[in-house]
Coordinates of C-alpha atoms in Angstrom, one line a residue:
M3 CA -5.2 -26.5 -12.0
P4 CA -3.4 -23.5 -10.3
E5 CA -3.7 -23.3 -6.5
K6 CA -6.2 -20.8 -5.2
L7 CA -5.7 -18.2 -2.5
S8 CA -7.5 -18.7 0.8
P9 CA -9.5 -15.8 2.3
F10 CA -6.9 -15.5 5.0
H11 CA -4.1 -15.2 2.5
I12 CA -6.1 -12.6 0.6
A13 CA -6.7 -10.6 3.8
V14 CA -3.0 -10.7 4.6
L15 CA -2.0 -9.7 1.1
V16 CA -4.3 -6.7 1.1
Y17 CA -3.3 -5.5 4.5
M18 CA 0.4 -5.9 3.8
T19 CA 0.0 -4.1 0.5
Q20 CA -1.7 -1.2 2.2
S21 CA 0.8 -0.9 5.0
G22 CA 3.9 0.9 3.8
I23 CA 6.2 3.9 3.9
V24 CA 3.4 6.4 4.5
I25 CA 2.9 5.2 8.1
F26 CA 6.0 7.2 9.1
T27 CA 4.4 10.5 8.2
L28 CA 0.7 9.8 8.7
P29 CA 0.3 11.4 12.2
R30 CA 2.1 14.6 11.1
S31 CA -0.1 14.8 8.0
L32 CA -3.2 14.5 10.2
A33 CA -2.0 17.2 12.5
D34 CA -0.6 19.5 9.9
Y35 CA -3.6 19.4 7.5
F36 CA -6.5 18.9 9.9
G37 CA -5.2 20.3 13.2
T38 CA -6.6 19.3 16.6
N39 CA -8.1 15.7 16.6
G40 CA -7.0 15.3 13.0
W41 CA -7.0 11.6 13.6
L42 CA -10.8 11.6 13.2
V43 CA -10.3 12.0 9.4
L44 CA -9.3 8.4 9.3
I45 CA -12.9 7.4 9.9
P46 CA -14.3 8.9 6.6
C47 CA -11.2 7.5 4.8
L48 CA -12.2 4.0 6.1
L49 CA -15.8 4.5 4.9
L50 CA -14.6 5.8 1.5
S51 CA -12.2 3.0 1.0
S52 CA -14.9 0.5 2.0
F53 CA -17.2 2.0 -0.6
N54 CA -14.4 1.5 -3.2
I55 CA -14.1 -2.1 -2.1
Y56 CA -17.9 -2.4 -2.6
L57 CA -17.4 -1.3 -6.2
I58 CA -14.8 -4.0 -6.6
T59 CA -17.2 -6.5 -5.1
L60 CA -19.8 -5.5 -7.7
V61 CA -17.3 -6.2 -10.5
F62 CA -16.7 -9.6 -9.0
R63 CA -20.3 -10.4 -8.8
L64 CA -21.3 -9.0 -12.2
G65 CA -18.3 -10.5 -13.9
K66 CA -18.7 -13.9 -12.1
G67 CA -15.1 -13.9 -11.0
R68 CA -13.6 -13.4 -14.5
S69 CA -10.3 -11.5 -14.9
I70 CA -10.8 -7.7 -15.5
F71 CA -8.7 -8.1 -18.6
E72 CA -11.1 -10.7 -20.1
I73 CA -14.0 -8.4 -19.3
M74 CA -12.5 -5.4 -21.0
E75 CA -11.2 -7.4 -24.0
Q76 CA -14.6 -8.8 -24.7
S77 CA -16.2 -5.4 -25.4
V78 CA -13.4 -3.0 -26.1
S79 CA -11.0 -2.9 -29.1
K80 CA -7.4 -3.8 -28.4
A81 CA -6.4 -0.6 -30.2
I82 CA -7.9 1.3 -27.3
L83 CA -7.0 -1.2 -24.6
Y84 CA -3.2 -1.4 -25.3
P85 CA -2.5 2.3 -24.6
F86 CA -4.6 1.9 -21.5
Y87 CA -2.7 -1.1 -20.4
L88 CA 0.6 0.7 -21.0
G89 CA -0.7 3.6 -18.8
L90 CA -1.6 1.2 -16.0
T91 CA 1.8 -0.5 -16.2
A92 CA 3.6 2.8 -16.1
V93 CA 1.7 4.2 -13.1
W94 CA 1.9 1.0 -11.0
L95 CA 5.5 0.3 -11.9
V96 CA 6.8 3.8 -11.1
F97 CA 4.6 4.1 -8.0
G98 CA 6.1 0.9 -6.6
C99 CA 9.6 2.1 -7.6
M100 CA 9.2 5.4 -5.8
I101 CA 8.0 3.8 -2.6
G102 CA 11.1 1.6 -2.6
K103 CA 13.3 4.6 -3.3
K104 CA 11.8 6.6 -0.4
Y105 CA 12.5 3.7 2.0
V106 CA 16.1 3.4 0.8
L107 CA 16.7 7.2 1.2
L108 CA 15.3 7.1 4.8
F109 CA 17.4 4.0 5.6
Q110 CA 20.5 5.7 4.3
M111 CA 19.8 8.8 6.3
L112 CA 19.3 6.8 9.5
A113 CA 22.0 4.2 9.3
F114 CA 24.4 4.5 6.4
P115 CA 24.7 8.2 5.4
T116 CA 27.9 7.6 3.3
T117 CA 26.7 4.6 1.3
N118 CA 25.3 5.0 -2.2
P119 CA 21.5 4.5 -1.8
M120 CA 21.2 2.9 -5.3
L121 CA 23.1 -0.1 -3.9
F122 CA 20.4 -0.6 -1.3
K123 CA 17.7 0.0 -4.0
L124 CA 19.4 -2.7 -6.2
A125 CA 19.3 -5.2 -3.2
I126 CA 15.5 -4.5 -2.7
D127 CA 14.9 -4.9 -6.4
V128 CA 16.7 -8.3 -6.5
L129 CA 14.5 -9.4 -3.5
A130 CA 11.4 -8.2 -5.3
F131 CA 12.4 -10.1 -8.5
M132 CA 12.9 -13.3 -6.5
M133 CA 9.4 -13.0 -5.1
L134 CA 7.7 -12.1 -8.4
I135 CA 9.1 -15.0 -10.4
K136 CA 7.4 -17.4 -7.9
G137 CA 3.9 -16.3 -8.8
I138 CA 1.1 -15.0 -6.7
Y139 CA 0.4 -18.1 -4.6
R140 CA 4.0 -18.6 -3.3
M141 CA 4.2 -14.8 -2.9
S142 CA 1.2 -15.0 -0.6
N143 CA 3.0 -17.6 1.5
A144 CA 6.0 -15.3 1.8
V145 CA 3.8 -12.3 2.6
T146 CA 2.0 -14.3 5.4
L147 CA 5.4 -15.0 6.9
F148 CA 6.3 -11.3 6.7
F149 CA 3.0 -10.5 8.3
W150 CA 3.8 -12.7 11.4
M151 CA 7.3 -11.2 11.5
T152 CA 6.0 -7.6 11.7
I153 CA 2.6 -7.6 13.4
W154 CA 4.2 -7.9 16.8
M155 CA 5.5 -4.3 16.4
F156 CA 1.9 -3.1 16.9
G157 CA 2.2 -4.2 20.5
L158 CA 5.0 -1.7 21.0
L159 CA 2.3 1.0 21.3
L160 CA 1.7 -0.3 24.8
W161 CA 5.1 1.1 25.7
F162 CA 3.8 4.7 25.4
F163 CA 0.7 4.3 27.6
P164 CA 2.5 5.7 30.7
S165 CA 3.4 8.9 28.8
F166 CA 0.1 9.2 27.1
R167 CA -2.0 12.2 28.2
W168 CA -5.6 12.9 27.3
A169 CA -4.9 16.5 28.2
R170 CA -3.0 16.8 24.9
F171 CA -6.3 16.4 23.1
T172 CA -8.7 19.4 23.0
P173 CA -12.5 19.6 22.7
F174 CA -12.0 21.5 19.4
L175 CA -12.3 19.4 16.2
L176 CA -10.1 20.0 13.2
H177 CA -8.9 23.4 14.2
G178 CA -5.5 24.8 13.0
G179 CA -5.2 22.9 9.8
H180 CA -4.8 24.1 6.2
D181 CA -5.2 22.8 2.6
Q182 CA -7.7 20.1 3.8
V183 CA -8.5 19.0 0.2
K184 CA -4.8 18.3 -0.5
G185 CA -4.4 16.8 2.9
A186 CA -7.4 14.5 2.4
V187 CA -5.8 13.1 -0.8
E188 CA -2.5 12.6 0.9
V189 CA -4.1 10.9 3.9
Y190 CA -6.2 8.7 1.7
A191 CA -3.0 7.5 0.0
A192 CA -2.3 5.7 3.2
Y193 CA -5.2 3.3 2.4
L194 CA -4.1 2.6 -1.2
G195 CA -3.2 -1.0 -2.1
Y196 CA -6.6 -2.6 -1.6
E197 CA -7.5 -1.7 -5.2
L198 CA -5.0 -4.3 -6.4
S199 CA -7.5 -6.9 -5.1
I200 CA -9.4 -6.4 -8.3
L201 CA -6.6 -8.4 -10.0
L202 CA -6.9 -11.3 -7.6
F203 CA -10.3 -12.5 -9.0
P204 CA -8.9 -15.4 -11.1
Y205 CA -6.9 -16.6 -8.0
M206 CA -9.9 -16.7 -5.7
N207 CA -11.7 -20.0 -4.8
K208 CA -15.2 -19.5 -6.3
S209 CA -16.7 -21.7 -3.7
K210 CA -15.4 -19.3 -1.0
S211 CA -16.1 -16.1 -3.0
K212 CA -18.1 -14.4 -0.2
K213 CA -15.4 -15.1 2.3
S214 CA -12.7 -13.9 -0.1
M215 CA -14.5 -10.6 -0.6
A216 CA -15.2 -10.3 3.1
A217 CA -11.4 -10.7 3.7
I218 CA -10.7 -7.6 1.7
Y219 CA -13.1 -5.6 3.9
A220 CA -11.5 -7.1 7.0
A221 CA -8.0 -6.2 5.9
N222 CA -9.1 -2.6 5.3
A223 CA -10.8 -2.4 8.6
F224 CA -7.8 -3.9 10.4
L225 CA -5.5 -1.4 8.7
S226 CA -7.8 1.5 9.9
F227 CA -7.7 0.1 13.4
V228 CA -3.9 0.1 13.4
Y229 CA -3.8 3.7 11.9
I230 CA -6.3 5.0 14.4
C231 CA -4.4 3.4 17.4
L232 CA -1.1 4.8 16.1
S233 CA -2.4 8.3 15.5
L234 CA -4.1 8.4 18.9
I235 CA -0.9 7.4 20.6
C236 CA 1.1 10.1 18.6
F237 CA -1.5 12.8 19.4
G238 CA -1.5 11.8 23.1
F239 CA 2.2 11.5 23.3
F240 CA 3.4 14.5 21.3
G241 CA 0.3 16.7 21.0
P242 CA -0.9 18.3 17.7
G243 CA 1.4 21.3 18.0
Q244 CA 4.6 19.2 18.3
L245 CA 3.4 16.7 15.7
K246 CA 3.4 19.4 13.1
K247 CA 7.1 20.1 13.7
L248 CA 8.2 16.5 13.4
L249 CA 9.2 15.2 10.0
Y250 CA 8.8 11.5 10.7
P251 CA 6.9 11.3 14.1
V252 CA 6.7 7.5 14.1
L253 CA 10.5 7.2 13.9
D254 CA 10.8 9.8 16.7
L255 CA 8.3 7.7 18.7
L256 CA 10.3 4.6 18.3
A257 CA 13.4 6.5 19.4
Y258 CA 11.9 6.8 22.9
I259 CA 12.1 3.0 23.4
Q260 CA 15.2 2.3 25.3
L261 CA 16.6 -1.0 26.4
P262 CA 19.7 -1.5 28.5
F263 CA 21.5 -3.7 26.0
I264 CA 20.6 -2.0 22.7
E265 CA 21.2 1.5 21.5
R266 CA 19.3 3.2 18.7
L267 CA 16.6 0.6 18.8
E268 CA 14.7 2.6 16.2
N269 CA 17.3 1.7 13.6
L270 CA 16.7 -2.0 14.2
L271 CA 12.9 -1.6 14.2
Y272 CA 13.1 0.4 11.0
G273 CA 14.7 -2.7 9.4
F274 CA 11.5 -4.7 10.0
F275 CA 9.5 -2.1 8.1
L276 CA 11.4 -3.3 5.0
F277 CA 9.0 -6.4 4.9
L278 CA 6.0 -4.0 4.7
V279 CA 7.6 -1.9 2.0
L280 CA 8.8 -4.8 0.0
V281 CA 5.3 -6.3 -0.1
T282 CA 3.8 -3.0 -1.3
V283 CA 6.5 -2.7 -4.0
V284 CA 6.1 -6.3 -5.1
M285 CA 2.4 -6.1 -5.4
Y286 CA 2.4 -2.9 -7.5
W287 CA 5.1 -4.5 -9.7
W288 CA 3.0 -7.7 -10.0
A289 CA 0.1 -5.6 -11.1
A290 CA 2.3 -3.9 -13.7
Q291 CA 3.5 -7.3 -14.9
L292 CA -0.1 -8.6 -15.4
S293 CA -1.0 -5.5 -17.4
I294 CA 2.0 -5.5 -19.7
Q295 CA 1.6 -9.3 -20.3
R296 CA -1.8 -8.6 -22.0
I297 CA 0.2 -6.8 -24.7
I298 CA 3.1 -9.2 -25.0
P299 CA 1.9 -12.5 -23.8
K300 CA 4.5 -14.6 -25.5
V301 CA 7.5 -13.1 -23.6
K302 CA 8.6 -15.3 -20.7
T303 CA 7.8 -14.0 -17.2
P304 CA 11.5 -13.8 -16.0
V305 CA 12.5 -11.9 -19.1
L306 CA 9.6 -9.5 -18.8
L307 CA 10.4 -8.9 -15.1
V308 CA 14.0 -8.2 -15.9
F309 CA 12.9 -5.6 -18.4
L310 CA 10.3 -4.0 -16.1
L311 CA 12.5 -3.9 -13.0
G312 CA 15.5 -2.7 -15.0
S313 CA 13.3 0.1 -16.4
S314 CA 12.1 1.1 -13.0
Y315 CA 15.6 1.0 -11.6
C316 CA 16.7 3.5 -14.2
V317 CA 13.8 5.7 -13.5
S318 CA 14.7 5.6 -9.8
F319 CA 18.0 7.5 -10.6
I320 CA 16.0 10.6 -11.6
P321 CA 14.8 11.9 -8.1
K322 CA 17.9 12.5 -5.9
T323 CA 16.4 13.7 -2.7
L324 CA 13.6 12.8 -0.3
D325 CA 11.7 15.9 -1.3
E326 CA 11.8 15.0 -5.0
V327 CA 10.7 11.4 -4.2
N328 CA 7.8 12.8 -2.1
V329 CA 6.7 14.9 -5.1
W330 CA 6.7 11.8 -7.4
I331 CA 4.8 9.8 -4.8
T332 CA 2.2 12.5 -4.3
N333 CA 1.6 13.0 -8.0
L334 CA 1.5 9.2 -8.7
G335 CA -0.8 8.8 -5.7
Y336 CA -3.3 11.0 -7.4
A337 CA -3.2 8.7 -10.5
V338 CA -3.4 5.5 -8.4
T339 CA -6.4 7.0 -6.5
G340 CA -8.1 7.8 -9.8
I341 CA -7.4 4.3 -11.0
A342 CA -8.7 2.8 -7.7
F343 CA -12.1 4.4 -8.3
G344 CA -12.2 4.7 -12.1
L345 CA -11.3 1.2 -13.0
P346 CA -14.1 -0.5 -11.1
M347 CA -16.7 2.0 -12.3
L348 CA -15.5 1.5 -15.9
L349 CA -15.8 -2.3 -15.5
I350 CA -19.3 -2.0 -14.0
M351 CA -20.4 0.0 -17.0
I352 CA -18.9 -2.6 -19.4
L353 CA -20.5 -5.5 -17.5
L354 CA -23.9 -3.8 -17.5
I355 CA -23.7 -3.2 -21.2
Q356 CA -22.7 -6.8 -21.7
R357 CA -25.6 -8.0 -19.6
K358 CA -28.0 -5.7 -21.6
G359 CA -26.6 -7.2 -24.8
G360 CA -27.5 -10.7 -23.5
I361 CA -23.9 -12.0 -23.3
S362 CA -23.7 -15.0 -21.0
H363 CA -20.5 -15.9 -19.1
A364 CA -21.8 -18.7 -16.9

């Protein structure tokens, strides 16, 4: 009998999957698109993502913990499902790939400007492969270790309290922004990752199903708390006007930390963000692996992973610059957001039809 994930492991998995490369630009996006006190937009994002998790919870309850693939294959023809699975695989695979490519390009820009970024990308892909072949349970153990290795950085926000000024906030709300609809989608992308919890159903302990689902809500709420604290510090440290001019305000924020025995501390701290990005990449690739395995179940997992990661590595050669990678991530973010809401609603409709047809799955 396969080992089951504990609620704590599920919470850590979801939180670490959500945390990623977008954290570097989130304060600027809030200031640029929404203007003064743009950090308030994070609150409706929390409510919307919580509603999406509620839809996932409904799928779990109606489906009695069954895999989403089993639910769909019971009522929908494989001729329809296989192209759908291919689409999910492609979106999740390339989205994870582009997140990794963006981290690599930033790392090259900060620390190794003359080194070929694809060498760094290859190293990250090898690390991801080594995690993926271990399966989700051992992955969750590694992710928990990464969580403890990175969560302490949240305490660095205390460093900026002496320079924090409430005077940099204004009584005006959301003035000076533009393209709020586009901005809302970009900001909401910072929450993506929780939707992959819909794939964790078979790995949850059914006797602790309520706690497991509560763990997903808790992870999302904790992520929101981190985002709000970070954004408040950035708005109070830089002010909305200066935030709009900074490309990566969190990196600029870290650059203000100075120790007498270490120079360019932000480069060292940036290295720790690799653990967050690696988990995000691995979880999206794990989702892609599950999806493609429904089409070719007889292929061994290591062989399948070599094919998937090799394909994504080839795709990562296409965008050359950070701007091009950002365009890919933005467009794929639309697709991932659509899947996050569309897939649970589709499954709920299928489950209601199955229930109406009197199909029992006890």
